Amino acid sequence: MNSQLLIDRFGRFHDYLRISLTDSCNFRCFYCMPDGPLNALPSQKLMSPNEIFHFAKFFSDLGVKKIRLTGGEPLVRKEFSHILEMLAQLPVELTLTTNGVLIDKHIDTLRKSGIQSINISLDSLNPETFFKITKRDDFDRVMKNIEMLIDCGMHIKINAVAMRELIEHELIDFIEFTRDKPVHVRFIEFMPFSGNNWSSNKVISADQMMKLVGSEYDVVKLRDKPHSTAKKYKVVGYEGTLAFITTMSEHFCGDCNRLRLTADGKLKNCLFGKEEWDLLTAYRNNSDLMSIVEKCVEAKFDKLGGQLNPDFEKIDLDAIDNRSMIKIGG
Ligand code: SAM
Ligand code: SF4
């Protein structure tokens, strides 16, 4: 097949696909959910397990090397194990982003799937703050599940959304979490999506966080992998690492290799793009998928979906036309 199809007009080759398995979730993180009722998709609008497999194989044949399963919460999808077993047959690096609460239920499938790295979202190491953010009392279960994954030898990245008021109190606790655990904490600058009450004064930039960390610790810069969204560091002598995902203060669009497939089968060429290409309807109507993918890749903007101001202080949330994060799939 023609892998040229995945190269955009800026020469970026898109070999990483993120597939959202559902837009439902068992948590209610306020920075991710839209205001108002959730209106989860009815099951006939979701890609079926066979459709997910078909699209994953289609993109793998085109040159995609890595597939991340996300959501909503991917582990609430009732066919999760079946989907994972099917995708594990493909010649791609398979990985997962999850809130971690159902890991214990799926641990055997995860081990058998050959997944080696999992991203767990955990925004606080304080049970009360965890509850305030997620509206769920599952802190202990998530922490136990993280330990379980570490014991299985998985590479664990912890995604913490960094919002000024919240993270300032916890930065040091998170760094201490890396002292004798092989965990890789990544602070994600708070991003704007429709209905998530974002404002620029809630963003704490990587530079600001690094100043706080640097005043307490001896920190060294580590080498970042190609296409990595995270700038990685390590406290000297600590087992784990820390990193910053600087989407707001210093975007990394020039090196972007990601495409996204939403749970209802729409292809997005950027997290912040408003345009979507309906692959699922095309597939169900036996239409040509190649030409749709070609149009989607061709239309990709050089940066930030063509609609976010690179100076985040000038972003107007009300002017953004996009899905909420839970409906895109992180
Ligand atoms: N439910 C899974 C989870 O929480 O890991 C997967 C989906 S979630 C939408 C994917 C990632 O997006 C999570 O790490 C979450 O913290 C992050 N996220 C959601 N909203 C965000 C926002 N407004 N800014 C930055 N990161 C956000
Ligand atoms: Fe659910 Fe993940 Fe969004 Fe939290 S961040 S509401 S766990 S999808």
mmCIF file of C-alpha atoms and ligand atoms in Angstrom:
data_model
loop_
_atom_site.group_PDB
_atom_site.id
_atom_site.type_symbol
_atom_site.label_atom_id
_atom_site.label_comp_id
_atom_site.label_asym_id
_atom_site.label_seq_id
_atom_site.Cartn_x
_atom_site.Cartn_y
_atom_site.Cartn_z
ATOM 1 C CA MET A 1 0.000 0.000 0.000
ATOM 2 C CA ASN A 2 0.974 3.603 -0.480
ATOM 3 C CA SER A 3 2.578 4.950 2.708
ATOM 4 C CA GLN A 4 3.112 8.319 0.931
ATOM 5 C CA LEU A 5 -0.537 8.832 1.819
ATOM 6 C CA LEU A 6 0.435 9.480 5.437
ATOM 7 C CA ILE A 7 2.902 12.274 4.600
ATOM 8 C CA ASP A 8 1.444 15.769 4.859
ATOM 9 C CA ARG A 9 2.397 18.917 2.937
ATOM 10 C CA PHE A 10 4.969 19.802 5.613
ATOM 11 C CA GLY A 11 6.733 16.444 5.157
ATOM 12 C CA ARG A 12 5.477 14.908 8.390
ATOM 13 C CA PHE A 13 4.944 11.126 8.240
ATOM 14 C CA HIS A 14 2.040 9.996 10.408
ATOM 15 C CA ASP A 15 2.970 6.606 11.774
ATOM 16 C CA TYR A 16 1.171 6.855 15.119
ATOM 17 C CA LEU A 17 -2.598 6.355 15.447
ATOM 18 C CA ARG A 18 -4.640 6.913 18.579
ATOM 19 C CA ILE A 19 -7.925 5.034 18.616
ATOM 20 C CA SER A 20 -10.678 5.990 21.013
ATOM 21 C CA LEU A 21 -12.705 2.927 22.052
ATOM 22 C CA THR A 22 -15.538 4.800 23.726
ATOM 23 C CA ASP A 23 -16.656 8.266 24.757
ATOM 24 C CA SER A 24 -17.955 6.941 28.094
ATOM 25 C CA CYS A 25 -16.019 7.117 31.312
ATOM 26 C CA ASN A 26 -16.259 5.945 34.911
ATOM 27 C CA PHE A 27 -14.579 9.176 36.142
ATOM 28 C CA ARG A 28 -15.771 12.770 35.851
ATOM 29 C CA CYS A 29 -12.533 14.790 35.604
ATOM 30 C CA PHE A 30 -13.641 18.398 35.385
ATOM 31 C CA TYR A 31 -10.926 19.469 32.938
ATOM 32 C CA CYS A 32 -11.947 16.785 30.438
ATOM 33 C CA MET A 33 -15.743 16.547 30.561
ATOM 34 C CA PRO A 34 -17.908 19.222 28.991
ATOM 35 C CA ASP A 35 -20.326 21.199 31.112
ATOM 36 C CA GLY A 36 -23.847 19.781 31.073
ATOM 37 C CA PRO A 37 -25.134 16.295 30.193
ATOM 38 C CA LEU A 38 -22.715 13.800 28.719
ATOM 39 C CA ASN A 39 -24.829 12.165 25.979
ATOM 40 C CA ALA A 40 -22.610 9.167 25.386
ATOM 41 C CA LEU A 41 -22.808 7.657 21.908
ATOM 42 C CA PRO A 42 -25.360 4.872 21.324
ATOM 43 C CA SER A 43 -23.648 1.559 20.605
ATOM 44 C CA GLN A 44 -24.582 1.467 16.897
ATOM 45 C CA LYS A 45 -22.627 4.700 16.401
ATOM 46 C CA LEU A 46 -19.482 3.245 17.976
ATOM 47 C CA MET A 47 -16.980 1.397 15.825
ATOM 48 C CA SER A 48 -17.545 -2.320 16.442
ATOM 49 C CA PRO A 49 -14.571 -4.492 17.452
ATOM 50 C CA ASN A 50 -14.313 -5.786 13.872
ATOM 51 C CA GLU A 51 -14.434 -2.250 12.475
ATOM 52 C CA ILE A 52 -11.720 -1.148 14.907
ATOM 53 C CA PHE A 53 -9.593 -4.081 13.793
ATOM 54 C CA HIS A 54 -10.236 -3.276 10.138
ATOM 55 C CA PHE A 55 -9.135 0.356 10.566
ATOM 56 C CA ALA A 56 -6.109 -0.611 12.660
ATOM 57 C CA LYS A 57 -4.997 -3.088 9.989
ATOM 58 C CA PHE A 58 -5.678 -0.572 7.227
ATOM 59 C CA PHE A 59 -3.432 2.020 8.902
ATOM 60 C CA SER A 60 -0.808 -0.554 9.818
ATOM 61 C CA ASP A 61 -0.651 -1.558 6.133
ATOM 62 C CA LEU A 62 -0.167 2.122 5.264
ATOM 63 C CA GLY A 63 2.821 2.387 7.593
ATOM 64 C CA VAL A 64 1.460 3.102 11.072
ATOM 65 C CA LYS A 65 3.871 1.605 13.610
ATOM 66 C CA LYS A 66 2.237 2.519 16.892
ATOM 67 C CA ILE A 67 -1.373 2.404 18.080
ATOM 68 C CA ARG A 68 -2.579 3.848 21.381
ATOM 69 C CA LEU A 69 -5.989 2.879 22.739
ATOM 70 C CA THR A 70 -7.748 5.646 24.580
ATOM 71 C CA GLY A 71 -11.204 7.000 25.313
ATOM 72 C CA GLY A 72 -13.231 8.159 27.290
ATOM 73 C CA GLU A 73 -11.993 5.347 29.430
ATOM 74 C CA PRO A 74 -10.914 2.485 27.157
ATOM 75 C CA LEU A 75 -11.308 -0.141 29.881
ATOM 76 C CA VAL A 76 -15.049 0.525 30.266
ATOM 77 C CA ARG A 77 -15.623 -0.685 26.695
ATOM 78 C CA LYS A 78 -17.215 -4.065 27.293
ATOM 79 C CA GLU A 79 -15.398 -5.730 24.407
ATOM 80 C CA PHE A 80 -12.046 -4.302 25.556
ATOM 81 C CA SER A 81 -10.338 -7.699 25.963
ATOM 82 C CA HIS A 82 -11.562 -8.921 22.591
ATOM 83 C CA ILE A 83 -10.410 -5.718 20.855
ATOM 84 C CA LEU A 84 -7.002 -5.927 22.501
ATOM 85 C CA GLU A 85 -6.576 -9.574 21.545
ATOM 86 C CA MET A 86 -7.358 -8.773 17.910
ATOM 87 C CA LEU A 87 -5.073 -5.731 17.722
ATOM 88 C CA ALA A 88 -2.238 -7.660 19.359
ATOM 89 C CA GLN A 89 -1.981 -9.688 16.121
ATOM 90 C CA LEU A 90 -0.891 -6.616 14.134
ATOM 91 C CA PRO A 91 2.758 -5.640 13.587
ATOM 92 C CA VAL A 92 2.431 -2.443 15.634
ATOM 93 C CA GLU A 93 3.555 -1.258 19.043
ATOM 94 C CA LEU A 94 0.351 -1.346 21.048
ATOM 95 C CA THR A 95 -0.168 0.901 24.019
ATOM 96 C CA LEU A 96 -2.880 2.323 26.242
ATOM 97 C CA THR A 97 -3.923 5.445 28.155
ATOM 98 C CA THR A 98 -6.224 4.751 31.094
ATOM 99 C CA ASN A 99 -7.354 6.178 34.408
ATOM 100 C CA GLY A 100 -6.164 2.873 35.868
ATOM 101 C CA VAL A 101 -9.170 1.953 37.946
ATOM 102 C CA LEU A 102 -10.097 -1.222 36.014
ATOM 103 C CA ILE A 103 -6.557 -2.482 35.449
ATOM 104 C CA ASP A 104 -6.980 -5.298 38.006
ATOM 105 C CA LYS A 105 -9.955 -6.630 36.040
ATOM 106 C CA HIS A 106 -7.973 -6.753 32.794
ATOM 107 C CA ILE A 107 -4.504 -7.589 34.032
ATOM 108 C CA ASP A 108 -4.324 -11.044 32.414
ATOM 109 C CA THR A 109 -5.413 -9.762 28.997
ATOM 110 C CA LEU A 110 -2.964 -6.879 29.259
ATOM 111 C CA ARG A 111 -0.094 -9.205 30.091
ATOM 112 C CA LYS A 112 -0.949 -11.566 27.232
ATOM 113 C CA SER A 113 -1.325 -8.724 24.723
ATOM 114 C CA GLY A 114 2.371 -7.925 24.807
ATOM 115 C CA ILE A 115 1.725 -4.296 25.791
ATOM 116 C CA GLN A 116 4.881 -3.031 27.470
ATOM 117 C CA SER A 117 4.056 0.544 28.324
ATOM 118 C CA ILE A 118 0.893 2.043 29.809
ATOM 119 C CA ASN A 119 0.017 5.666 30.547
ATOM 120 C CA ILE A 120 -1.993 6.101 33.717
ATOM 121 C CA SER A 121 -3.698 9.417 34.386
ATOM 122 C CA LEU A 122 -3.293 10.479 37.989
ATOM 123 C CA ASP A 123 -3.560 14.171 38.782
ATOM 124 C CA SER A 124 -3.118 14.035 42.531
ATOM 125 C CA LEU A 125 -1.409 11.926 45.168
ATOM 126 C CA ASN A 126 -3.837 13.182 47.764
ATOM 127 C CA PRO A 127 -7.053 11.092 48.029
ATOM 128 C CA GLU A 128 -9.224 14.138 48.755
ATOM 129 C CA THR A 129 -7.916 16.135 45.814
ATOM 130 C CA PHE A 130 -8.206 13.021 43.651
ATOM 131 C CA PHE A 131 -11.879 12.857 44.614
ATOM 132 C CA LYS A 132 -12.375 16.568 43.888
ATOM 133 C CA ILE A 133 -10.973 16.115 40.389
ATOM 134 C CA THR A 134 -12.511 12.774 39.401
ATOM 135 C CA LYS A 135 -15.683 12.750 41.597
ATOM 136 C CA ARG A 136 -14.793 9.146 42.343
ATOM 137 C CA ASP A 137 -13.460 7.517 45.485
ATOM 138 C CA ASP A 138 -11.007 5.230 43.697
ATOM 139 C CA PHE A 139 -7.624 6.599 44.743
ATOM 140 C CA ASP A 140 -6.511 3.460 46.617
ATOM 141 C CA ARG A 141 -7.539 1.136 43.812
ATOM 142 C CA VAL A 142 -5.655 3.178 41.217
ATOM 143 C CA MET A 143 -2.529 3.231 43.405
ATOM 144 C CA LYS A 144 -2.723 -0.552 43.933
ATOM 145 C CA ASN A 145 -3.133 -1.056 40.206
ATOM 146 C CA ILE A 146 -0.064 1.059 39.494
ATOM 147 C CA GLU A 147 1.917 -1.164 41.893
ATOM 148 C CA MET A 148 0.510 -4.246 40.167
ATOM 149 C CA LEU A 149 1.667 -3.010 36.759
ATOM 150 C CA ILE A 150 5.115 -2.151 38.098
ATOM 151 C CA ASP A 151 5.352 -5.677 39.536
ATOM 152 C CA CYS A 152 4.491 -7.052 36.073
ATOM 153 C CA GLY A 153 7.467 -5.137 34.669
ATOM 154 C CA MET A 154 5.399 -2.641 32.660
ATOM 155 C CA HIS A 155 6.857 0.757 31.787
ATOM 156 C CA ILE A 156 4.523 3.145 33.601
ATOM 157 C CA LYS A 157 4.041 6.769 32.661
ATOM 158 C CA ILE A 158 1.903 8.836 35.006
ATOM 159 C CA ASN A 159 0.036 11.672 33.260
ATOM 160 C CA ALA A 160 -0.777 14.545 35.605
ATOM 161 C CA VAL A 161 -2.669 17.516 34.187
ATOM 162 C CA ALA A 162 -0.912 20.552 35.614
ATOM 163 C CA MET A 163 -3.338 23.246 36.676
ATOM 164 C CA ARG A 164 -1.774 26.140 38.532
ATOM 165 C CA GLU A 165 -3.716 26.028 41.798
ATOM 166 C CA LEU A 166 -3.616 22.260 42.117
ATOM 167 C CA ILE A 167 -0.184 21.201 40.984
ATOM 168 C CA GLU A 168 1.770 23.860 42.877
ATOM 169 C CA HIS A 169 0.949 22.015 46.118
ATOM 170 C CA GLU A 170 1.797 18.592 44.723
ATOM 171 C CA LEU A 171 4.815 19.039 42.513
ATOM 172 C CA ILE A 172 7.211 17.938 45.228
ATOM 173 C CA ASP A 173 5.042 14.922 46.175
ATOM 174 C CA PHE A 174 5.060 13.781 42.562
ATOM 175 C CA ILE A 175 8.836 14.164 42.364
ATOM 176 C CA GLU A 176 9.170 12.141 45.569
ATOM 177 C CA PHE A 177 6.964 9.483 43.950
ATOM 178 C CA THR A 178 9.823 8.930 41.463
ATOM 179 C CA ARG A 179 12.415 8.491 44.243
ATOM 180 C CA ASP A 180 12.312 4.706 44.503
ATOM 181 C CA LYS A 181 9.748 3.682 41.928
ATOM 182 C CA PRO A 182 10.403 3.161 38.212
ATOM 183 C CA VAL A 183 7.593 5.537 37.262
ATOM 184 C CA HIS A 184 7.786 8.328 34.725
ATOM 185 C CA VAL A 185 5.698 11.304 35.765
ATOM 186 C CA ARG A 186 4.650 13.670 32.982
ATOM 187 C CA PHE A 187 3.122 17.025 33.799
ATOM 188 C CA ILE A 188 0.744 18.033 30.996
ATOM 189 C CA GLU A 189 0.079 21.749 30.628
ATOM 190 C CA PHE A 190 -3.680 22.319 30.949
ATOM 191 C CA MET A 191 -5.239 22.523 27.462
ATOM 192 C CA PRO A 192 -8.406 24.270 26.241
ATOM 193 C CA PHE A 193 -11.348 22.259 24.874
ATOM 194 C CA SER A 194 -14.959 23.173 24.329
ATOM 195 C CA GLY A 195 -16.777 23.382 27.650
ATOM 196 C CA ASN A 196 -13.823 22.705 29.989
ATOM 197 C CA ASN A 197 -13.636 26.146 31.623
ATOM 198 C CA TRP A 198 -10.019 26.610 30.590
ATOM 199 C CA SER A 199 -8.421 30.006 31.042
ATOM 200 C CA SER A 200 -4.831 31.028 30.540
ATOM 201 C CA ASN A 201 -4.343 31.928 34.200
ATOM 202 C CA LYS A 202 -5.012 28.284 35.133
ATOM 203 C CA VAL A 203 -2.038 27.179 33.005
ATOM 204 C CA ILE A 204 1.273 26.668 34.753
ATOM 205 C CA SER A 205 4.032 26.411 32.194
ATOM 206 C CA ALA A 206 6.832 23.858 32.177
ATOM 207 C CA ASP A 207 9.344 26.668 32.830
ATOM 208 C CA GLN A 208 7.456 27.743 35.921
ATOM 209 C CA MET A 209 7.235 24.160 37.191
ATOM 210 C CA MET A 210 10.892 23.544 36.415
ATOM 211 C CA LYS A 211 11.854 26.604 38.485
ATOM 212 C CA LEU A 212 10.018 25.151 41.477
ATOM 213 C CA VAL A 213 11.586 21.711 40.993
ATOM 214 C CA GLY A 214 15.061 23.109 40.290
ATOM 215 C CA SER A 215 15.030 25.143 43.507
ATOM 216 C CA GLU A 216 14.636 21.918 45.538
ATOM 217 C CA TYR A 217 16.461 19.261 43.523
ATOM 218 C CA ASP A 218 19.539 18.504 41.508
ATOM 219 C CA VAL A 219 17.918 17.758 38.128
ATOM 220 C CA VAL A 220 19.494 16.570 34.863
ATOM 221 C CA LYS A 221 18.033 16.730 31.342
ATOM 222 C CA LEU A 222 17.563 13.366 29.613
ATOM 223 C CA ARG A 223 17.524 12.757 25.877
ATOM 224 C CA ASP A 224 14.023 12.881 24.355
ATOM 225 C CA LYS A 225 12.930 10.230 21.853
ATOM 226 C CA PRO A 226 12.099 11.310 18.275
ATOM 227 C CA HIS A 227 8.488 12.605 18.064
ATOM 228 C CA SER A 228 8.284 12.686 21.837
ATOM 229 C CA THR A 229 5.855 15.243 23.211
ATOM 230 C CA ALA A 230 7.590 15.201 26.595
ATOM 231 C CA LYS A 231 10.750 16.986 27.712
ATOM 232 C CA LYS A 232 12.339 14.531 30.094
ATOM 233 C CA TYR A 233 14.408 15.059 33.266
ATOM 234 C CA LYS A 234 15.629 13.079 36.209
ATOM 235 C CA VAL A 235 16.440 13.954 39.784
ATOM 236 C CA VAL A 236 19.955 12.728 40.383
ATOM 237 C CA GLY A 237 19.822 9.397 42.200
ATOM 238 C CA TYR A 238 16.063 8.879 41.760
ATOM 239 C CA GLU A 239 14.758 5.774 40.066
ATOM 240 C CA GLY A 240 11.941 7.326 38.027
ATOM 241 C CA THR A 241 11.893 10.381 35.779
ATOM 242 C CA LEU A 242 9.838 13.526 35.309
ATOM 243 C CA ALA A 243 8.788 15.259 32.109
ATOM 244 C CA PHE A 244 6.768 18.185 30.854
ATOM 245 C CA ILE A 245 4.324 18.173 27.968
ATOM 246 C CA THR A 246 4.523 21.754 26.821
ATOM 247 C CA THR A 247 1.580 21.969 24.427
ATOM 248 C CA MET A 248 0.651 25.455 25.617
ATOM 249 C CA SER A 249 4.002 27.128 26.270
ATOM 250 C CA GLU A 250 6.039 25.524 23.458
ATOM 251 C CA HIS A 251 4.139 23.392 20.964
ATOM 252 C CA PHE A 252 5.814 20.434 19.265
ATOM 253 C CA CYS A 253 3.687 20.405 16.094
ATOM 254 C CA GLY A 254 6.696 20.555 13.753
ATOM 255 C CA ASP A 255 7.497 16.954 14.662
ATOM 256 C CA CYS A 256 3.934 15.638 14.921
ATOM 257 C CA ASN A 257 3.340 12.072 13.727
ATOM 258 C CA ARG A 258 -0.151 11.509 15.190
ATOM 259 C CA LEU A 259 -3.572 10.863 13.739
ATOM 260 C CA ARG A 260 -6.681 10.215 15.821
ATOM 261 C CA LEU A 261 -9.725 8.045 15.270
ATOM 262 C CA THR A 262 -12.677 8.928 17.494
ATOM 263 C CA ALA A 263 -14.961 6.258 18.951
ATOM 264 C CA ASP A 264 -17.558 7.075 16.272
ATOM 265 C CA GLY A 265 -15.011 6.539 13.530
ATOM 266 C CA LYS A 266 -14.096 10.120 12.610
ATOM 267 C CA LEU A 267 -10.489 10.739 11.635
ATOM 268 C CA LYS A 268 -8.840 13.855 13.086
ATOM 269 C CA ASN A 269 -5.471 15.096 11.930
ATOM 270 C CA CYS A 270 -4.893 17.172 15.075
ATOM 271 C CA LEU A 271 -6.060 17.258 18.684
ATOM 272 C CA PHE A 272 -7.017 20.901 18.187
ATOM 273 C CA GLY A 273 -8.419 20.659 14.666
ATOM 274 C CA LYS A 274 -12.102 21.255 14.096
ATOM 275 C CA GLU A 275 -12.365 19.230 10.889
ATOM 276 C CA GLU A 276 -13.177 15.519 10.941
ATOM 277 C CA TRP A 277 -13.289 12.881 8.195
ATOM 278 C CA ASP A 278 -15.983 10.247 8.542
ATOM 279 C CA LEU A 279 -14.206 6.944 7.969
ATOM 280 C CA LEU A 280 -16.826 4.800 9.647
ATOM 281 C CA THR A 281 -19.731 5.905 7.459
ATOM 282 C CA ALA A 282 -17.525 5.519 4.396
ATOM 283 C CA TYR A 283 -16.578 1.997 5.459
ATOM 284 C CA ARG A 284 -20.185 1.036 6.185
ATOM 285 C CA ASN A 285 -21.161 2.344 2.717
ATOM 286 C CA ASN A 286 -18.308 0.493 1.020
ATOM 287 C CA SER A 287 -16.778 3.799 -0.093
ATOM 288 C CA ASP A 288 -13.084 4.343 -0.723
ATOM 289 C CA LEU A 289 -11.160 4.952 2.500
ATOM 290 C CA MET A 290 -7.846 5.876 0.879
ATOM 291 C CA SER A 291 -9.125 9.095 -0.644
ATOM 292 C CA ILE A 292 -10.616 10.168 2.699
ATOM 293 C CA VAL A 293 -7.353 9.522 4.551
ATOM 294 C CA GLU A 294 -5.464 11.382 1.839
ATOM 295 C CA LYS A 295 -7.716 14.434 2.193
ATOM 296 C CA CYS A 296 -7.447 14.356 5.977
ATOM 297 C CA VAL A 297 -3.634 14.204 5.995
ATOM 298 C CA GLU A 298 -3.355 16.814 3.246
ATOM 299 C CA ALA A 299 -5.532 19.235 5.170
ATOM 300 C CA LYS A 300 -3.406 19.192 8.320
ATOM 301 C CA PHE A 301 -2.320 22.650 9.460
ATOM 302 C CA ASP A 302 1.281 23.378 10.362
ATOM 303 C CA LYS A 303 0.414 23.909 14.004
ATOM 304 C CA LEU A 304 -2.284 23.741 16.686
ATOM 305 C CA GLY A 305 -5.079 22.688 14.345
ATOM 306 C CA GLY A 306 -4.941 26.058 12.632
ATOM 307 C CA GLN A 307 -7.085 27.520 15.384
ATOM 308 C CA LEU A 308 -5.115 27.963 18.637
ATOM 309 C CA ASN A 309 -2.938 31.020 19.100
ATOM 310 C CA PRO A 310 0.637 29.833 19.864
ATOM 311 C CA ASP A 311 0.672 32.553 22.523
ATOM 312 C CA PHE A 312 -1.638 30.757 24.936
ATOM 313 C CA GLU A 313 -2.419 33.941 26.848
ATOM 314 C CA LYS A 314 -4.282 35.161 23.766
ATOM 315 C CA ILE A 315 -6.479 32.063 23.368
ATOM 316 C CA ASP A 316 -10.215 32.688 23.606
ATOM 317 C CA LEU A 317 -11.919 29.469 24.730
ATOM 318 C CA ASP A 318 -15.281 30.542 23.297
ATOM 319 C CA ALA A 319 -13.763 30.922 19.834
ATOM 320 C CA ILE A 320 -12.541 27.295 19.749
ATOM 321 C CA ASP A 321 -14.562 24.924 17.602
ATOM 322 C CA ASN A 322 -13.724 21.376 18.717
ATOM 323 C CA ARG A 323 -15.031 18.389 20.612
ATOM 324 C CA SER A 324 -14.462 18.045 24.342
ATOM 325 C CA MET A 325 -11.395 15.969 25.252
ATOM 326 C CA ILE A 326 -13.465 12.993 26.384
ATOM 327 C CA LYS A 327 -15.078 12.848 22.924
ATOM 328 C CA ILE A 328 -11.770 13.176 21.068
ATOM 329 C CA GLY A 329 -9.780 10.674 23.035
ATOM 330 C CA GLY A 330 -6.702 12.369 24.436
HETATM 331 N N1 SAM B 1 -9.591 7.945 30.397
HETATM 332 C C1 SAM B 1 -8.249 7.813 30.012
HETATM 333 C C2 SAM B 1 -7.348 8.587 30.930
HETATM 334 O O1 SAM B 1 -7.825 9.407 31.684
HETATM 335 O O2 SAM B 1 -6.144 8.346 30.870
HETATM 336 C C3 SAM B 1 -7.957 8.160 28.565
HETATM 337 C C4 SAM B 1 -8.621 9.367 27.965
HETATM 338 S S1 SAM B 1 -8.093 10.919 28.628
HETATM 339 C C5 SAM B 1 -9.090 12.018 27.673
HETATM 340 C C6 SAM B 1 -6.464 11.056 27.930
HETATM 341 C C7 SAM B 1 -5.551 12.027 28.604
HETATM 342 O O3 SAM B 1 -5.986 13.345 28.358
HETATM 343 C C8 SAM B 1 -5.451 11.900 30.115
HETATM 344 O O4 SAM B 1 -4.112 11.766 30.484
HETATM 345 C C9 SAM B 1 -6.015 13.192 30.617
HETATM 346 O O5 SAM B 1 -5.419 13.583 31.816
HETATM 347 C C10 SAM B 1 -5.683 14.137 29.481
HETATM 348 N N2 SAM B 1 -6.502 15.340 29.453
HETATM 349 C C11 SAM B 1 -7.846 15.421 29.431
HETATM 350 N N3 SAM B 1 -8.244 16.712 29.384
HETATM 351 C C12 SAM B 1 -7.118 17.457 29.384
HETATM 352 C C13 SAM B 1 -6.859 18.870 29.346
HETATM 353 N N4 SAM B 1 -7.847 19.751 29.296
HETATM 354 N N5 SAM B 1 -5.576 19.289 29.346
HETATM 355 C C14 SAM B 1 -4.559 18.397 29.394
HETATM 356 N N6 SAM B 1 -4.734 17.051 29.415
HETATM 357 C C15 SAM B 1 -6.000 16.589 29.425
HETATM 358 FE FE1 SF4 B 2 -12.411 10.039 32.073
HETATM 359 FE FE2 SF4 B 2 -9.852 10.153 31.377
HETATM 360 FE FE3 SF4 B 2 -11.469 12.233 30.939
HETATM 361 FE FE4 SF4 B 2 -10.841 11.638 33.425
HETATM 362 S S1 SF4 B 2 -9.399 12.280 31.812
HETATM 363 S S2 SF4 B 2 -12.928 12.088 32.672
HETATM 364 S S3 SF4 B 2 -10.651 9.458 33.343
HETATM 365 S S4 SF4 B 2 -11.609 10.269 29.980
#
